Short mmCIF file of C-alpha atoms and ligand atoms in Angstrom, two decimals:
data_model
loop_
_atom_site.label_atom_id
_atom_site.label_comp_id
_atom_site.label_asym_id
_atom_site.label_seq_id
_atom_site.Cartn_x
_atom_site.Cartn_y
_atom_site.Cartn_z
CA UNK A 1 115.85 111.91 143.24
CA UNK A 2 116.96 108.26 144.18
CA UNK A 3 117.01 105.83 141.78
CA UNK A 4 115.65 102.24 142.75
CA UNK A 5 116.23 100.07 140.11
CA UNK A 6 113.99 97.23 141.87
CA UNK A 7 110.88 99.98 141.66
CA UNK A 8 111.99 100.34 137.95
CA UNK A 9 112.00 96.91 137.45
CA UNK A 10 108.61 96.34 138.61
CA UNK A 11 107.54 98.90 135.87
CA UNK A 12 108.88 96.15 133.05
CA UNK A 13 106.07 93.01 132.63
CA UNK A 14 108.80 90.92 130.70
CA UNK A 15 111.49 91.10 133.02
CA UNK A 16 109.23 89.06 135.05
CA UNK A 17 109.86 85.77 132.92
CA UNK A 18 111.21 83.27 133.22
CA UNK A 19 113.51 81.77 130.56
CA UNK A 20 114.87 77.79 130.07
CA UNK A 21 113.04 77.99 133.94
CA UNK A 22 115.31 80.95 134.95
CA UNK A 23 114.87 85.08 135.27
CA UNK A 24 115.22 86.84 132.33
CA UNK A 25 118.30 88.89 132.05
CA UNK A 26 118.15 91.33 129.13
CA UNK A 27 121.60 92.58 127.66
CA UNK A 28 120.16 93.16 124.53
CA UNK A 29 119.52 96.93 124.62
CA UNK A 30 121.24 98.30 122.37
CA UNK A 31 119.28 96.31 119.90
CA UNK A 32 115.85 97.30 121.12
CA UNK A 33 114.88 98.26 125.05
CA UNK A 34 111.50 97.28 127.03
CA UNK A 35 108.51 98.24 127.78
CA UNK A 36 107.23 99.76 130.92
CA UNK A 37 103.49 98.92 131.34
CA UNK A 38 102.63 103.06 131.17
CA UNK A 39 103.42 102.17 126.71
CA UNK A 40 102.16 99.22 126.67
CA UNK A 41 98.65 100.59 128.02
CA UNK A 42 98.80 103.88 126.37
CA UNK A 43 99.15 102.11 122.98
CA UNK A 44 95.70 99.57 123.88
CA UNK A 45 93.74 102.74 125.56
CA UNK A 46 94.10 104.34 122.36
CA UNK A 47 92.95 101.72 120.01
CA UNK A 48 90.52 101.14 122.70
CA UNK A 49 89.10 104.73 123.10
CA UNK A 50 90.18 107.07 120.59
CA UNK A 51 91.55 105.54 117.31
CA UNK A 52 90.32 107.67 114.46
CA UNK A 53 93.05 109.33 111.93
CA UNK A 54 94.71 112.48 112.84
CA UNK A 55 94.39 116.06 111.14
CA UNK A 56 91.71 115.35 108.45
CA UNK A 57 88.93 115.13 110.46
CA UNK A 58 86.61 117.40 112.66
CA UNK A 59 85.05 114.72 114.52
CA UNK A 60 85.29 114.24 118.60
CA UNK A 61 87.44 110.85 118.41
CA UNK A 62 89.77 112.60 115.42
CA UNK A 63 90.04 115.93 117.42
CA UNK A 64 91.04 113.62 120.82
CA UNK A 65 93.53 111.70 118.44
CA UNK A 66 95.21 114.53 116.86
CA UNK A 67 95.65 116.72 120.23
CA UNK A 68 97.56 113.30 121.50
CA UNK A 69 99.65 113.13 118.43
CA UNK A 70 100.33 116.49 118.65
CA UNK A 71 101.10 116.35 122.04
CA UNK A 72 103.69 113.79 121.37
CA UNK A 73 105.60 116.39 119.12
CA UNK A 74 105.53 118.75 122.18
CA UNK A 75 106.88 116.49 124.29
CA UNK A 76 109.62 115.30 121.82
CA UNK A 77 110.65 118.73 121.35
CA UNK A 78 111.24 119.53 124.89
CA UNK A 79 113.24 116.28 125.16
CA UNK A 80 115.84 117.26 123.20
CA UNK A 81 115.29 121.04 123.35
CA UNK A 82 114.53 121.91 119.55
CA UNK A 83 113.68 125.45 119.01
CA UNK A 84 110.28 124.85 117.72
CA UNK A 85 107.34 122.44 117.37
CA UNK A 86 107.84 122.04 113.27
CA UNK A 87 111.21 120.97 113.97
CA UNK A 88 109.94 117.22 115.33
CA UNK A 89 108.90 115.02 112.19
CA UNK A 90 107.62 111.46 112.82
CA UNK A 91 109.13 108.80 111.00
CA UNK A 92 109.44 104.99 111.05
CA UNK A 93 113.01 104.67 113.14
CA UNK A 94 116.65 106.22 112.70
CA UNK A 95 116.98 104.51 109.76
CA UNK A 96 114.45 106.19 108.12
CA UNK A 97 115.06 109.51 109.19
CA UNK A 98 118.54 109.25 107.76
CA UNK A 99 117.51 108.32 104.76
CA UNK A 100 115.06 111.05 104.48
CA UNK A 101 117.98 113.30 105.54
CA UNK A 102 119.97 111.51 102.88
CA UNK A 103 117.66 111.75 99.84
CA UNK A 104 116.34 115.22 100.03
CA UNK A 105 119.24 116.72 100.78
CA UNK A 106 121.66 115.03 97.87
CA UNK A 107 118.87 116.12 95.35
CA UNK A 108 119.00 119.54 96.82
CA UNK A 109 122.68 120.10 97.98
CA UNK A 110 125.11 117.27 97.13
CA UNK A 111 126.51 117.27 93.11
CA UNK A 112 129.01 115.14 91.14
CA UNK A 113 132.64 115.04 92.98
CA UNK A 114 131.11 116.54 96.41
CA UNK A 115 132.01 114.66 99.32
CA UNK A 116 129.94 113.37 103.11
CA UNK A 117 131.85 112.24 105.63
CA UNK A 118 130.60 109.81 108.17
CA UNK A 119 133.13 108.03 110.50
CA UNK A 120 134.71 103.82 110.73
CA UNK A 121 132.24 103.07 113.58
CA UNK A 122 128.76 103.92 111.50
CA UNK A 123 126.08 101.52 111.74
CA UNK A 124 124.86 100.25 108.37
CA UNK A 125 121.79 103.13 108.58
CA UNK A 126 124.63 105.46 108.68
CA UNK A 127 126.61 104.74 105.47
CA UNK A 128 124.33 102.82 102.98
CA UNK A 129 121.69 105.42 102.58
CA UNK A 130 124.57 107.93 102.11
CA UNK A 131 126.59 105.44 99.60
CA UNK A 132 123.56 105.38 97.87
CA UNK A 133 123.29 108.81 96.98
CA UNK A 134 126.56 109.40 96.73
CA UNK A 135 126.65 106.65 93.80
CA UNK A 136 123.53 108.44 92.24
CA UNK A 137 125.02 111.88 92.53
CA UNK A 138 128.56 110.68 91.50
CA UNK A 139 129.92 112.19 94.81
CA UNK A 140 132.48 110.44 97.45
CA UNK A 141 132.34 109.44 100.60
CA UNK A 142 134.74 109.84 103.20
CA UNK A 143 135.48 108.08 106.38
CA UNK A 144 137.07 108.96 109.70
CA UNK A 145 139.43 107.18 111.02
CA UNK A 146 139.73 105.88 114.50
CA UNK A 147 142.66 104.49 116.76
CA UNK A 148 142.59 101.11 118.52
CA UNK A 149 140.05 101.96 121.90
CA UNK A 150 137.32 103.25 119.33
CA UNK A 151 137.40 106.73 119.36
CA UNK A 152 137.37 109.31 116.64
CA UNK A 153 140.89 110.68 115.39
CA UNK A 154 139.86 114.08 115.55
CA UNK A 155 142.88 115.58 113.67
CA UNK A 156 141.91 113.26 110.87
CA UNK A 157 138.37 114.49 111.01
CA UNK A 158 139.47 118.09 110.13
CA UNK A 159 141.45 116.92 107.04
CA UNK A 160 139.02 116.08 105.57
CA UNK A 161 136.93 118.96 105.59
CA UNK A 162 136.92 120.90 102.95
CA UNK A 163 134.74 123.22 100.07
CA UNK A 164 133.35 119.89 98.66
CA UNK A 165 132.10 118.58 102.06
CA UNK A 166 128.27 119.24 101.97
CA UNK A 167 127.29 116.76 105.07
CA UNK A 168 129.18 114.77 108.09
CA UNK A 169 126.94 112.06 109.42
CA UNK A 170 127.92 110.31 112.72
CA UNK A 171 127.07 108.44 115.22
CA UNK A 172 126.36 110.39 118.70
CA UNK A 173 127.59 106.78 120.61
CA UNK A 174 128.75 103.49 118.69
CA UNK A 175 126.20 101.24 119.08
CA UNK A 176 129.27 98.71 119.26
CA UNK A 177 132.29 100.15 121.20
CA UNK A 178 129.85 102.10 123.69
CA UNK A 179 131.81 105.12 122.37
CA UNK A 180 130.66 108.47 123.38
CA UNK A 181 131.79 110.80 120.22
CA UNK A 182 132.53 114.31 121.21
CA UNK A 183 129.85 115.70 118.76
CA UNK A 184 129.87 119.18 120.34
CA UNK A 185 133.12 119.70 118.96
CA UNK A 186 132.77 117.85 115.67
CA UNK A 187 129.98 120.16 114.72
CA UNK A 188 131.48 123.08 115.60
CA UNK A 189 134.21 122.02 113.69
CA UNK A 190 131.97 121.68 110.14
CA UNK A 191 130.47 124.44 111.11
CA UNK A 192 133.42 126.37 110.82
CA UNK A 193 133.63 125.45 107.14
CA UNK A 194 130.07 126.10 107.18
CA UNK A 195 129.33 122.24 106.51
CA UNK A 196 125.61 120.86 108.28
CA UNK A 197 125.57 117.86 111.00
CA UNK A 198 123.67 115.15 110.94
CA UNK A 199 123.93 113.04 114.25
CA UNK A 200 122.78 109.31 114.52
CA UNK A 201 121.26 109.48 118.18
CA UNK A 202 119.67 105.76 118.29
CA UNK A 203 121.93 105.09 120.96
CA UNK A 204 121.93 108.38 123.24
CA UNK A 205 118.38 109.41 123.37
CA UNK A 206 117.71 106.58 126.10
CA UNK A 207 121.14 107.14 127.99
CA UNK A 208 122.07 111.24 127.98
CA UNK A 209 120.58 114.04 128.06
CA UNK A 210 120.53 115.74 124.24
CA UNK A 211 120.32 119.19 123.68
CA UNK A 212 120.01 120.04 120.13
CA UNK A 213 120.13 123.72 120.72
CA UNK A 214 123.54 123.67 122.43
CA UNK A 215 125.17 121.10 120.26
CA UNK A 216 123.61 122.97 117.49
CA UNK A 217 123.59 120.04 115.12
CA UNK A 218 121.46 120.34 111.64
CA UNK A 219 120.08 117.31 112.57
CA UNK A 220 119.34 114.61 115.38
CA UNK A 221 117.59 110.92 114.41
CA UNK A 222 116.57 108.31 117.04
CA UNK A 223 114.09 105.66 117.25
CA UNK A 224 111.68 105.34 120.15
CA UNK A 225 111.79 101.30 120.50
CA UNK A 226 115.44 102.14 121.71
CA UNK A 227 114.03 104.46 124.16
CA UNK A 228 111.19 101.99 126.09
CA UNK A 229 109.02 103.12 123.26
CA UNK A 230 107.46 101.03 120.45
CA UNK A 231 109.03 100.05 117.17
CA UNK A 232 107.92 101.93 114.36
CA UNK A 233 107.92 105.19 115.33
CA UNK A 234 111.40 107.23 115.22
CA UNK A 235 111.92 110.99 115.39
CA UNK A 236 114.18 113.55 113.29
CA UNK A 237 114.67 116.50 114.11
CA UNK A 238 116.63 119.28 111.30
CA UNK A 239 116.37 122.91 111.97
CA UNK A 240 113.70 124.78 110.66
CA UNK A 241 115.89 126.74 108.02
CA UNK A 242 117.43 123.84 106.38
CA UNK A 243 114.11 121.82 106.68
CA UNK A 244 112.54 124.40 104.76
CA UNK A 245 115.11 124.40 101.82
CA UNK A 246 114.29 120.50 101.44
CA UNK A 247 112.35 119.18 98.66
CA UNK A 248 109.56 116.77 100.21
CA UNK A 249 110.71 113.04 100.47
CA UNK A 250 107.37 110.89 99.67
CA UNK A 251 104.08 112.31 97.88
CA UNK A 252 100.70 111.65 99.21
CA UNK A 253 98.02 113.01 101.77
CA UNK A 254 98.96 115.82 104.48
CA UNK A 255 101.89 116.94 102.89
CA UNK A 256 100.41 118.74 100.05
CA UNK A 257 99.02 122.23 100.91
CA UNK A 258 96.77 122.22 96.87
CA UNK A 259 96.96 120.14 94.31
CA UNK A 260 96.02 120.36 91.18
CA UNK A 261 97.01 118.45 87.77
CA UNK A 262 99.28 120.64 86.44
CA UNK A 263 101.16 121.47 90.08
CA UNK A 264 101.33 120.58 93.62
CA UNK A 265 102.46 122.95 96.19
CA UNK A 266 103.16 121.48 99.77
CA UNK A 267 102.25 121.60 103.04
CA UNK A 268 104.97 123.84 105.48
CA UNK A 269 106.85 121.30 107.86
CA UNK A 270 106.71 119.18 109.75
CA UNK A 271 104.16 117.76 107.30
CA UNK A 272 105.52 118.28 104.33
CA UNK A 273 107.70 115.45 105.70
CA UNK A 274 104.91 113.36 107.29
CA UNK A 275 102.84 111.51 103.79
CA UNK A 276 99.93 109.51 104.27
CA UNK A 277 98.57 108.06 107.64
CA UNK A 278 101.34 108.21 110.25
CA UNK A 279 101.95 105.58 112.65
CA UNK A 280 99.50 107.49 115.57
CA UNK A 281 99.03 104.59 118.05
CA UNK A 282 102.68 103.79 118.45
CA UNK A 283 103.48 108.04 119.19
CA UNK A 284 100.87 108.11 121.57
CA UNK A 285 103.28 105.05 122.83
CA UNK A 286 106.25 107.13 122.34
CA UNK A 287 104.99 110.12 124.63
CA UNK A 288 104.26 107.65 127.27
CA UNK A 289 108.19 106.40 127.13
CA UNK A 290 109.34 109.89 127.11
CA UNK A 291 107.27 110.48 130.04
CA UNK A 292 108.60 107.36 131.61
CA UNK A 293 112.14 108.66 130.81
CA UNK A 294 111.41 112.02 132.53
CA UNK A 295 109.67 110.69 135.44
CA UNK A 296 112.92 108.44 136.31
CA UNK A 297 115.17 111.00 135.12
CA UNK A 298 117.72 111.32 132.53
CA UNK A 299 120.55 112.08 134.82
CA UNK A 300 119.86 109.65 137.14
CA UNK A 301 119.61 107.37 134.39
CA UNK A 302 123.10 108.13 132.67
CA UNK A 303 124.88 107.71 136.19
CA UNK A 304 123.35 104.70 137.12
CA UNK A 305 123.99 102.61 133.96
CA UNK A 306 127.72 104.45 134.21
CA UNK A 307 128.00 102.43 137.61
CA UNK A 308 126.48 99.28 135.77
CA UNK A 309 129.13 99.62 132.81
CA UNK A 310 131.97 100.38 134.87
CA UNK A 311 131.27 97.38 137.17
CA UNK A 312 130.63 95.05 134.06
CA UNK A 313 134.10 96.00 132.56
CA UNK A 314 135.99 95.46 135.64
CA UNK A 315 134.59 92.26 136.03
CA UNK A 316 134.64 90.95 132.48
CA UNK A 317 138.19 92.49 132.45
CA UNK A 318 138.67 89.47 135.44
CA UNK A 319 138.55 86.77 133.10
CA UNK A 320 141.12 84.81 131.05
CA UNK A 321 141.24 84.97 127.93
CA UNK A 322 138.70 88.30 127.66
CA UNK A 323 139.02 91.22 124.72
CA UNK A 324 136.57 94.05 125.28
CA UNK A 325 136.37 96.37 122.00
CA UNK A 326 135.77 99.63 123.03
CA UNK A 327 137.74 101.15 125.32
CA UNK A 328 136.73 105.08 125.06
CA UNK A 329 137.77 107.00 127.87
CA UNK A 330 134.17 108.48 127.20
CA UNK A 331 131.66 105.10 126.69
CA UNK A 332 128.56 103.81 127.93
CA UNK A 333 126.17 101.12 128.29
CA UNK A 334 128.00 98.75 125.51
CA UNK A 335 130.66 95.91 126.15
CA UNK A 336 131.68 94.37 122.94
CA UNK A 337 134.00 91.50 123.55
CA UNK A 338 135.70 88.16 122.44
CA UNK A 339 136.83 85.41 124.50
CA UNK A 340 140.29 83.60 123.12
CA UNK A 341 139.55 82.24 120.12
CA UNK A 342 135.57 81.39 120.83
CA UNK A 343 132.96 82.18 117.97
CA UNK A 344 130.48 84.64 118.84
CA UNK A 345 127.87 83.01 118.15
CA UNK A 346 128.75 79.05 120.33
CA UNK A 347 129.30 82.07 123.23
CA UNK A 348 125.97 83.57 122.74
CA UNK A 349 124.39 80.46 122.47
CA UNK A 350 125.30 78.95 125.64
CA UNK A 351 124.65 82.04 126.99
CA UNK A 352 121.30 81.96 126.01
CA UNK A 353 121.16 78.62 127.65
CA UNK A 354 121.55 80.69 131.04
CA UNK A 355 118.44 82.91 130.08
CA UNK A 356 120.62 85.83 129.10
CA UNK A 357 119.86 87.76 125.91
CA UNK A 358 123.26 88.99 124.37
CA UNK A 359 123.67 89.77 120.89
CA UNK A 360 126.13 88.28 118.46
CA UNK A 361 127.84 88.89 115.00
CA UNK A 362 128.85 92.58 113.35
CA UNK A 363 125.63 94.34 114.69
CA UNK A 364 125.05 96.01 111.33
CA UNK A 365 128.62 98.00 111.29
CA UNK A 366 130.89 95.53 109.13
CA UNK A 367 133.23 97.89 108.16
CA UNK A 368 133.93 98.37 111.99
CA UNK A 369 134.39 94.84 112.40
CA UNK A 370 136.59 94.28 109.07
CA UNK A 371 138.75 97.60 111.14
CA UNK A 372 139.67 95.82 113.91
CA UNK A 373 139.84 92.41 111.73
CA UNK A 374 136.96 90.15 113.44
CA UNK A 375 133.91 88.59 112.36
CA UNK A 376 131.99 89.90 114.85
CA UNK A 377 131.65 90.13 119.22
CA UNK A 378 129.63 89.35 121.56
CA UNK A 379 127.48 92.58 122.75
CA UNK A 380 125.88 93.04 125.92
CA UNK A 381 124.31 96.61 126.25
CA UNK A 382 122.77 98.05 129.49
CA UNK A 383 119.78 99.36 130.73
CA UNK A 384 118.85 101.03 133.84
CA UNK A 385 116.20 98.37 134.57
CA UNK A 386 119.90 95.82 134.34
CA UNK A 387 121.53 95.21 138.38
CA UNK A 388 124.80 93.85 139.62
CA UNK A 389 123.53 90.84 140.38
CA UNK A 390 122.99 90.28 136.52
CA UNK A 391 126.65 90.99 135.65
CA UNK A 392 126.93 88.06 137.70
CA UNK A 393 125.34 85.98 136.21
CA UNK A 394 126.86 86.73 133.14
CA UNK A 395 130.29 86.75 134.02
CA UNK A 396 129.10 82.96 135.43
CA UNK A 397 127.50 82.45 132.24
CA UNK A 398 131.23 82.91 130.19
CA UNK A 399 133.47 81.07 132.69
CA UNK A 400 130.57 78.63 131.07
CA UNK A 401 131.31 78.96 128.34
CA UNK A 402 135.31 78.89 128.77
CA UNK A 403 134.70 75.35 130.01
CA UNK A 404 133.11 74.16 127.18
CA UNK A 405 135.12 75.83 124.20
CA UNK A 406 138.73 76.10 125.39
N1 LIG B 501 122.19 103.80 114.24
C1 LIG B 501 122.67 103.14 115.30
C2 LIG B 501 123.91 103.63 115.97
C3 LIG B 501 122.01 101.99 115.75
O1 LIG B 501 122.49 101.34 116.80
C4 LIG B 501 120.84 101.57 115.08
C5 LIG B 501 120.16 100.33 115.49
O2 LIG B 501 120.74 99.46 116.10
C6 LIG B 501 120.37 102.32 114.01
C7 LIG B 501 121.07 103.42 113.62
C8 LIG B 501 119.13 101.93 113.28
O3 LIG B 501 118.02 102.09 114.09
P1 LIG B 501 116.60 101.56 113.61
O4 LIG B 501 116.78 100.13 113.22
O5 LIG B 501 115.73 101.74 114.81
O6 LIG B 501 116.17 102.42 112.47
#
């Protein structure tokens, strides 16, 4: 299929605006993506047409709600090829499903002077929730290294497995450096010491194509606002067999099967993860950006933003003065950078100033910026709805900035 980025475009109402009286230019993916119009509407037809809540009820505009919820599971599943249905649960974002992940599986696995491993390049998500436990369960956590382009030191990573790993949790692609980790191999790796995955996929669900079955992780967590979908609605996906071995995380409606004063039993999954009213609209606007994601292609979305990032770093790597952090032989979509001696944040303002969203600071992963020794970067992150023509402008938009602060 060809990919047209203007017909994409077109898809996008905000990339239509203007900003300080010129065209938007949105490097500020990595943070959260846009919307195509197909979300947007799905998410007002259903308030419109058939909001009722889901499961309970027997009613036409309950029955209509529930199939669409439903549906979104199905959908989700064959995205990232899980096994089964009841291996999709619905939950606010990534950083909720780790620390589902987190919670139910210290109280049921992790014990005093156990160790989890997660890696230097972890967003915050990715190591508070598990420091938190670990503190609570008086077990350690353990960190792998990584060597000055931002990628994993894998011989590192396989001293410190051991009996008294119970988890590694990492990052499928830094949502700083752009690096791509070679998960396959890190989780056959654990496996080999019998030790479950957990994979942070916030930043690869939009950008590759994830197969859970053939990287056979325990577990996969991304949110859909990072995938053209809308924020608070995030997926996790564990494998049935460890899923089932998992207390519940929160009490309430729909994940009970009786209850009764003296005991509850639960529901089977994936409600016994899934308490109280779930967040139906904004699935119903997450099958419409998985649909939007299939319809343009995952491939053809991974090779076009590949052109986009290579493009970007050879022309960033044009000007004077310019440090890019991250510089995996396997990245995408994600240039952190510094420019001499410039803060961040003076770059991202006048940036701004040019109508181009960047982000600035340590992008929630502080002990990757305290690693290399900086305060923070400047981040612009790619979508496939982002054109030449924009890379531009930004590279424009820092000799700008050059002028003004050096
Ligand atoms: N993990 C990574 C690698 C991220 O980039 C992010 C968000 O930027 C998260 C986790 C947290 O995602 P959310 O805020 O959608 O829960």
């Amino acid at each position: 299929m060809e990919f047209d980025v203007k017909k994409v475009r077109a898809d996008f109402p905000i990339l239509k605006q203007l900003i300080y009286n010129k065209p938007l230019v949105y490097f500020d993916n990595a943070a959260t993506t846009q919307k195509p119009l197909s979300v947007i509407e799905s998410i007002s037809e259903y308030y419109k047409t058939i909001n009722s809540n889901i499961h309970r009820g027997v009613h036409h505009l309950s029955i209509l709600a529930t199939n669409q919820y439903e549906e979104t599971r199905e959908i989700t599943q064959k995205f990232i090829n899980a096994k089964n249905k009841s291996e999709i649960i619905f939950t606010r974002g990534t950083t909720e499903s780790i620390n589902l992940i987190a919670n139910t599986f210290a109280k049921r696995f992790i014990n005093k002077n156990d160790e989890v491993v997660i890696s230097t390049m972890e967003h915050h998500s990715n190591i508070v929730p598990w420091q938190m436990v670990c503190e609570e369960r008086e077990a350690k956590l353990k960190v792998i290294p990584i060597n000055e382009s931002g990628e994993i030191i894998f011989e590192e990573f396989e001293k410190l497995l051991n009996e008294k790993t119970k988890i590694v949790a990492i990052t499928h692609i830094s949502n700083v450096l752009g690096t791509i980790n070679p998960i396959k191999k890190i989780i056959e790796k654990a496996h080999s010491y019998n030790i479950p995955v957990l994979i942070d996929g916030a930043q690869s669900s939009a950008h590759m194509k994830v197969d859970v079955q053939e990287l056979d992780c325990d577990f996969f967590c991304f949110s859909g606002h990072k995938m053209y979908g809308p924020t608070g609605i995030g997926v996790l996906y564990g494998k049935e067999k460890i899923l089932d071995e998992l207390p519940p995380y929160q009490g309430g409606g729909d994940m009970i099967d009786k209850v009764t004063f003296e005991k509850t039993t639960y529901n089977r999954i994936p409600l016994k993860f899934e308490a109280g009213t779930q967040n139906i609209a904004d699935a119903i606007g997450l099958k419409a950006a998985i649909e939007y994601i299939n319809k343009t292609g995952i491939n053809n979305i991974f090779e076009y933003e590949d052109e986009i990032l290579k493009y970007a770093t050879g022309k960033m790597m044009e000007i004077e003065g310019m440090k890019i952090y991250g510089t995996a032989k396997n990245k995408t979509s994600v240039i952190s950078f510094l420019i001499g001696n410039i803060k961040p944040d003076d770059a991202g303002e006048i940036i701004d100033k040019f109508g181009i969203a960047v982000r600035t600071g340590h992008h929630c992963a502080q002990p990757l910026m305290d690693w290399y020794k900086i305060p923070g970067t400047v981040r612009a992150s790619f979508a496939f709805y982002n054109t030449k023509e924009e890379i531009d402008m930004l590279v424009r938009a820092i000799e700008r900035v050059k002028v003004m602060f050096l």
